[in-house]
Coordinates of C-alpha atoms in Angstrom, one line a residue:
X1 CA 3.7 -76.5 -5.5
X2 CA 5.5 -79.7 -6.4
X3 CA 5.4 -82.5 -4.0
X4 CA 7.7 -85.6 -3.8
X5 CA 6.7 -89.1 -3.0
X6 CA 6.8 -89.9 0.7
X7 CA 9.2 -92.5 2.0
X8 CA 8.1 -96.1 2.6
X9 CA 9.3 -95.8 6.2
X10 CA 10.0 -93.0 8.7
X11 CA 12.2 -92.7 11.8
X12 CA 10.8 -92.4 15.3
X13 CA 12.3 -92.2 18.8
X14 CA 10.9 -95.0 20.9
X15 CA 11.2 -96.5 24.4
X16 CA 11.6 -100.2 24.8
X17 CA 10.8 -102.5 27.7
X18 CA 12.7 -105.8 27.8
X19 CA 12.3 -108.3 30.6
X20 CA 10.5 -105.8 32.7
X21 CA 13.4 -103.2 32.3
X22 CA 13.0 -99.8 30.6
X23 CA 15.8 -99.3 28.0
X24 CA 17.2 -96.0 26.8
X25 CA 15.4 -94.3 23.9
X26 CA 16.4 -95.6 20.4
X27 CA 15.6 -94.9 16.8
X28 CA 13.1 -97.2 15.2
X29 CA 11.5 -97.4 11.8
X30 CA 7.7 -97.1 11.1
X31 CA 6.0 -98.2 7.9
X32 CA 4.2 -95.4 6.1
X33 CA 0.6 -95.8 4.9
X34 CA -0.7 -93.1 2.6
X35 CA -4.1 -92.4 1.0
X36 CA -3.9 -93.4 -2.6
X37 CA -6.7 -92.0 -4.9
X38 CA -7.5 -93.8 -8.1
X39 CA -8.8 -91.7 -10.9
X40 CA -9.8 -93.3 -14.2
X41 CA -9.9 -91.0 -17.2
X42 CA -10.4 -88.1 -14.8
X43 CA -13.2 -89.8 -12.9
X44 CA -12.7 -90.6 -9.2
X45 CA -13.0 -94.3 -8.5
X46 CA -11.5 -95.4 -5.2
X47 CA -9.3 -94.3 -2.3
X48 CA -7.0 -96.9 -0.6
X49 CA -4.4 -96.8 2.1
X50 CA -1.2 -98.3 0.9
X51 CA 2.6 -98.1 1.1
X52 CA 3.9 -95.4 -1.3
X53 CA 6.2 -97.8 -3.3
X54 CA 5.8 -99.7 -6.6
X55 CA 2.8 -97.5 -7.5
X56 CA 2.8 -98.3 -11.2
X57 CA 2.6 -102.0 -10.4
X58 CA -0.2 -101.2 -7.9
X59 CA -2.1 -99.3 -10.5
X60 CA -1.9 -102.0 -13.1
X61 CA -2.6 -104.9 -10.7
X62 CA -5.6 -103.0 -9.2
X63 CA -7.0 -102.2 -12.6
X64 CA -6.8 -105.9 -13.6
X65 CA -8.1 -107.5 -10.5
X66 CA -10.9 -105.0 -10.0
X67 CA -12.1 -105.5 -13.6
X68 CA -11.4 -101.9 -14.7
X69 CA -9.4 -103.3 -17.6
X70 CA -9.4 -106.7 -19.3
X71 CA -5.7 -106.8 -20.4
X72 CA -2.5 -104.9 -20.0
X73 CA -3.0 -103.0 -23.3
X74 CA -6.3 -101.5 -22.0
X75 CA -4.3 -99.3 -19.6
X76 CA -2.9 -96.6 -21.8
X77 CA -1.1 -94.5 -19.3
X78 CA -0.4 -94.1 -15.6
X79 CA 0.5 -90.8 -13.9
X80 CA 1.6 -90.7 -10.2
X81 CA 0.7 -87.3 -8.7
X82 CA 2.0 -86.7 -5.1
X83 CA 0.0 -84.1 -3.1
X84 CA 0.2 -82.7 0.4
X85 CA -2.0 -85.4 2.0
X86 CA -1.7 -88.3 -0.3
X87 CA -1.1 -89.6 -3.9
X88 CA -3.3 -89.7 -6.9
X89 CA -2.9 -92.4 -9.5
X90 CA -4.3 -91.1 -12.8
X91 CA -5.2 -94.1 -15.0
X92 CA -6.0 -93.6 -18.7
X93 CA -7.9 -96.6 -20.1
X94 CA -9.5 -97.4 -23.4
X95 CA -12.8 -95.9 -24.2
X96 CA -14.4 -99.4 -24.1
X97 CA -13.3 -100.0 -20.5
X98 CA -14.2 -96.5 -19.4
X99 CA -17.7 -96.6 -20.8
X100 CA -18.2 -100.0 -19.1
X101 CA -17.0 -98.5 -15.8
X102 CA -19.3 -95.5 -16.2
X103 CA -22.3 -97.8 -16.9
X104 CA -21.6 -99.9 -13.9
X105 CA -21.4 -96.8 -11.7
X106 CA -24.7 -95.5 -13.1
X107 CA -26.4 -98.8 -12.3
X108 CA -25.1 -98.8 -8.8
X109 CA -26.1 -95.2 -8.2
X110 CA -29.7 -96.0 -9.3
X111 CA -30.1 -98.6 -6.5
X112 CA -31.5 -97.8 -3.1
X113 CA -29.4 -97.8 0.1
X114 CA -25.7 -98.3 0.0
X115 CA -25.3 -99.7 -3.5
X116 CA -24.7 -103.2 -2.3
X117 CA -28.2 -103.8 -1.0
X118 CA -30.5 -106.3 -2.6
X119 CA -30.2 -109.7 -4.2
X120 CA -28.5 -108.6 -7.4
X121 CA -25.9 -106.5 -5.6
X122 CA -25.0 -109.2 -3.1
X123 CA -24.8 -111.8 -5.9
X124 CA -22.4 -109.6 -7.8
X125 CA -20.3 -109.0 -4.7
X126 CA -19.5 -112.7 -4.2
X127 CA -19.6 -113.8 -7.8
X128 CA -16.7 -116.1 -8.7
X129 CA -14.6 -114.9 -11.7
X130 CA -14.1 -117.0 -14.8
X131 CA -12.8 -120.5 -13.9
X132 CA -9.1 -121.2 -14.5
X133 CA -9.8 -124.1 -16.9
X134 CA -11.8 -123.1 -19.9
X135 CA -14.3 -125.3 -21.7
X136 CA -12.1 -125.3 -24.8
X137 CA -9.0 -126.8 -23.1
X138 CA -6.2 -126.2 -20.8
X139 CA -5.0 -122.6 -20.2
X140 CA -1.6 -123.7 -18.8
X141 CA -2.4 -124.2 -15.2
X142 CA -2.6 -128.0 -15.6
X143 CA 1.1 -128.0 -16.6
X144 CA 2.0 -127.2 -12.9
X145 CA 2.9 -129.9 -10.4
X146 CA 4.5 -128.3 -7.3
X147 CA 6.7 -130.2 -4.8
X148 CA 7.1 -129.4 -1.1
X149 CA 10.7 -128.5 -1.9
X150 CA 9.5 -125.8 -4.3
X151 CA 7.1 -124.3 -1.8
X152 CA 9.8 -124.3 0.9
X153 CA 12.3 -122.7 -1.4
X154 CA 9.8 -120.0 -2.3
X155 CA 9.1 -119.2 1.3
X156 CA 12.8 -119.0 2.2
X157 CA 13.5 -116.7 -0.7
X158 CA 10.4 -114.5 0.0
X159 CA 11.3 -114.0 3.7
X160 CA 14.9 -113.1 2.7
X161 CA 13.7 -110.5 0.2
X162 CA 11.2 -108.7 2.6
X163 CA 13.4 -105.6 3.2
X164 CA 10.6 -103.3 4.4
X165 CA 9.3 -106.0 6.7
X166 CA 12.7 -106.4 8.3
X167 CA 13.0 -102.7 8.7
X168 CA 9.5 -102.0 10.2
X169 CA 7.9 -105.4 11.1
X170 CA 4.6 -104.0 9.8
X171 CA 4.0 -105.0 6.2
X172 CA 2.7 -108.0 4.2
X173 CA 4.4 -109.4 1.1
X174 CA 3.3 -111.3 -2.0
X175 CA 5.6 -113.1 -4.5
X176 CA 5.2 -114.8 -7.9
X177 CA 7.3 -117.9 -8.1
X178 CA 8.1 -120.3 -10.9
X179 CA 7.3 -124.0 -10.8
X180 CA 10.7 -124.7 -9.1
X181 CA 10.0 -122.3 -6.3
X182 CA 12.3 -119.5 -7.6
X183 CA 10.9 -116.1 -6.7
X184 CA 10.4 -113.9 -9.7
X185 CA 8.8 -110.8 -8.2
X186 CA 8.2 -109.6 -4.7
X187 CA 6.2 -106.7 -3.5
X188 CA 5.5 -105.4 0.0
X189 CA 2.7 -103.2 1.4
X190 CA 0.9 -102.4 4.6
X191 CA -2.2 -104.0 3.1
X192 CA -2.2 -107.6 2.0
X193 CA -4.5 -106.9 -0.9
X194 CA -2.2 -104.1 -2.0
X195 CA 0.8 -106.4 -1.9
X196 CA -1.0 -108.9 -4.1
X197 CA -2.2 -106.3 -6.5
X198 CA 1.4 -104.9 -6.8
X199 CA 2.9 -108.3 -7.6
X200 CA 0.1 -109.1 -10.1
X201 CA 0.9 -105.8 -11.8
X202 CA 4.6 -106.5 -11.8
X203 CA 4.0 -109.9 -13.3
X204 CA 1.6 -108.7 -15.9
X205 CA 3.9 -105.9 -17.1
X206 CA 6.9 -108.2 -17.2
X207 CA 5.3 -110.9 -19.3
X208 CA 5.0 -110.9 -23.1
X209 CA 1.5 -111.5 -24.4
X210 CA 2.4 -115.0 -25.8
X211 CA 4.0 -116.3 -22.6
X212 CA 2.2 -118.9 -20.5
X213 CA 1.5 -116.8 -17.5
X214 CA 0.1 -119.6 -15.3
X215 CA 3.2 -121.7 -15.1
X216 CA 3.9 -120.8 -11.5
X217 CA 2.2 -119.9 -8.2
X218 CA 1.6 -117.0 -5.8
X219 CA 2.9 -117.0 -2.2
X220 CA 1.5 -114.6 0.3
X221 CA 2.5 -113.9 3.9
X222 CA -1.0 -113.2 5.1
X223 CA -4.2 -115.2 5.4
X224 CA -6.2 -116.0 2.3
X225 CA -9.4 -114.1 2.3
X226 CA -12.2 -114.2 -0.3
X227 CA -10.8 -111.0 -1.9
X228 CA -7.3 -112.5 -2.2
X229 CA -8.7 -115.7 -3.9
X230 CA -10.8 -113.5 -6.2
X231 CA -7.8 -111.5 -7.2
X232 CA -5.6 -114.6 -7.8
X233 CA -8.3 -116.3 -10.0
X234 CA -8.9 -113.0 -11.9
X235 CA -5.1 -112.9 -12.6
X236 CA -5.1 -116.5 -13.8
X237 CA -3.0 -117.8 -10.9
X238 CA -3.4 -121.6 -10.6
X239 CA -2.0 -121.9 -7.0
X240 CA -2.3 -119.5 -4.1
X241 CA -0.1 -120.5 -1.2
X242 CA -0.7 -118.6 2.1
X243 CA 1.4 -118.7 5.2
X244 CA -1.7 -118.2 7.3
X245 CA -5.2 -119.6 7.2
X246 CA -8.0 -119.2 4.6
X247 CA -11.6 -118.3 5.3
X248 CA -14.4 -120.6 4.5
X249 CA -15.7 -118.4 1.7
X250 CA -12.3 -118.3 0.2
X251 CA -12.1 -122.1 0.2
X252 CA -15.5 -122.4 -1.5
X253 CA -14.6 -119.8 -4.2
X254 CA -11.2 -121.5 -4.8
X255 CA -12.9 -124.9 -5.3
X256 CA -15.5 -123.4 -7.6
X257 CA -12.9 -121.5 -9.7
X258 CA -10.4 -124.4 -10.0
X259 CA -7.7 -122.7 -7.9
X260 CA -5.4 -124.8 -5.7
X261 CA -5.5 -123.1 -2.3
X262 CA -2.8 -123.8 0.3
X263 CA -2.7 -122.6 3.9
X264 CA -0.2 -122.7 6.8
X265 CA 2.7 -123.0 4.3
X266 CA 5.6 -123.0 6.7
X267 CA 8.9 -124.9 6.6
X268 CA 7.7 -127.7 4.4
X269 CA 4.3 -128.1 6.1
X270 CA 1.0 -127.1 4.5
X271 CA -2.7 -127.6 4.4
X272 CA -4.2 -128.3 1.0
X273 CA -7.7 -127.1 0.8
X274 CA -8.7 -127.4 -2.8
X275 CA -7.6 -129.0 -6.1
X276 CA -4.7 -131.1 -4.7
X277 CA -3.8 -132.6 -8.1
X278 CA -1.3 -129.8 -8.6
X279 CA 0.6 -130.6 -5.4
X280 CA 3.1 -133.3 -4.7
X281 CA 2.8 -133.6 -1.0
X282 CA 5.3 -136.5 -0.7
X283 CA 2.6 -138.5 1.2
X284 CA 1.6 -142.1 0.5
X285 CA -2.1 -141.1 0.2
X286 CA -1.6 -138.5 -2.4
X287 CA -4.3 -138.4 -5.0
X288 CA -7.3 -138.6 -2.8
X289 CA -9.2 -136.1 -4.9
X290 CA -9.7 -132.4 -5.4
X291 CA -12.0 -132.0 -2.4
X292 CA -9.6 -133.5 0.1
X293 CA -8.0 -131.4 2.8
X294 CA -4.6 -132.6 3.9
X295 CA -2.2 -131.6 6.6

């Protein structure tokens, strides 16, 4: 039997109460979330819940940020296979990446307990990725100096391009923006991590190998958790701007990795948590140092 991809949203008849008054039944839209199974060279890897859209971008972004591949060329093929109760993403990667993944699975299987127990496992779980600035020089991220106007422009454009959010009110979004605040790619998903993976995948597949991929910033509608910072740094993103708050662990990782982390980015306001040298706040006391926190 051949199955089609499910829609990103479905109709539902609902009752609404407004100002204490029951209104007549109306048609509303609900965001779909679907089990997505990742298989790498035929080997089951993970199952996620996600919106069933932009799945090729999701596969590439997930593979990059989870360390399944090192670069775009390591992902040789993607097949999207809808089934009755979900979708399987069949990823075919290079032999080098596949053997590394199998070795890591073998090591985890040999440990006692859940596989994340013990000092070595915990250290691996919160280990910061490679810093944005290499010891041999700049990687492009120091060429960025963002203004408040650029951040506000990006937020306005992102909100205007959240079509699934307007329809359902139930999804997150992530956008890659250039240094002037123009939105280049937007992706939406019921999961904030999925939305970020999708836009990372879209950005990676849309860039030539010789382009400076760090000359811009990522804007997300959610909070900035440890995982979101980890994914951003892994994808060589110099600035992560969140419309909500970060966690303490996210701030520590951002500082260690050289990522500029912003929170509460709303209508020109922001809180700068780490590496403020990439942000023109328009304030007199700008330049207080990378460890300063400004509002």
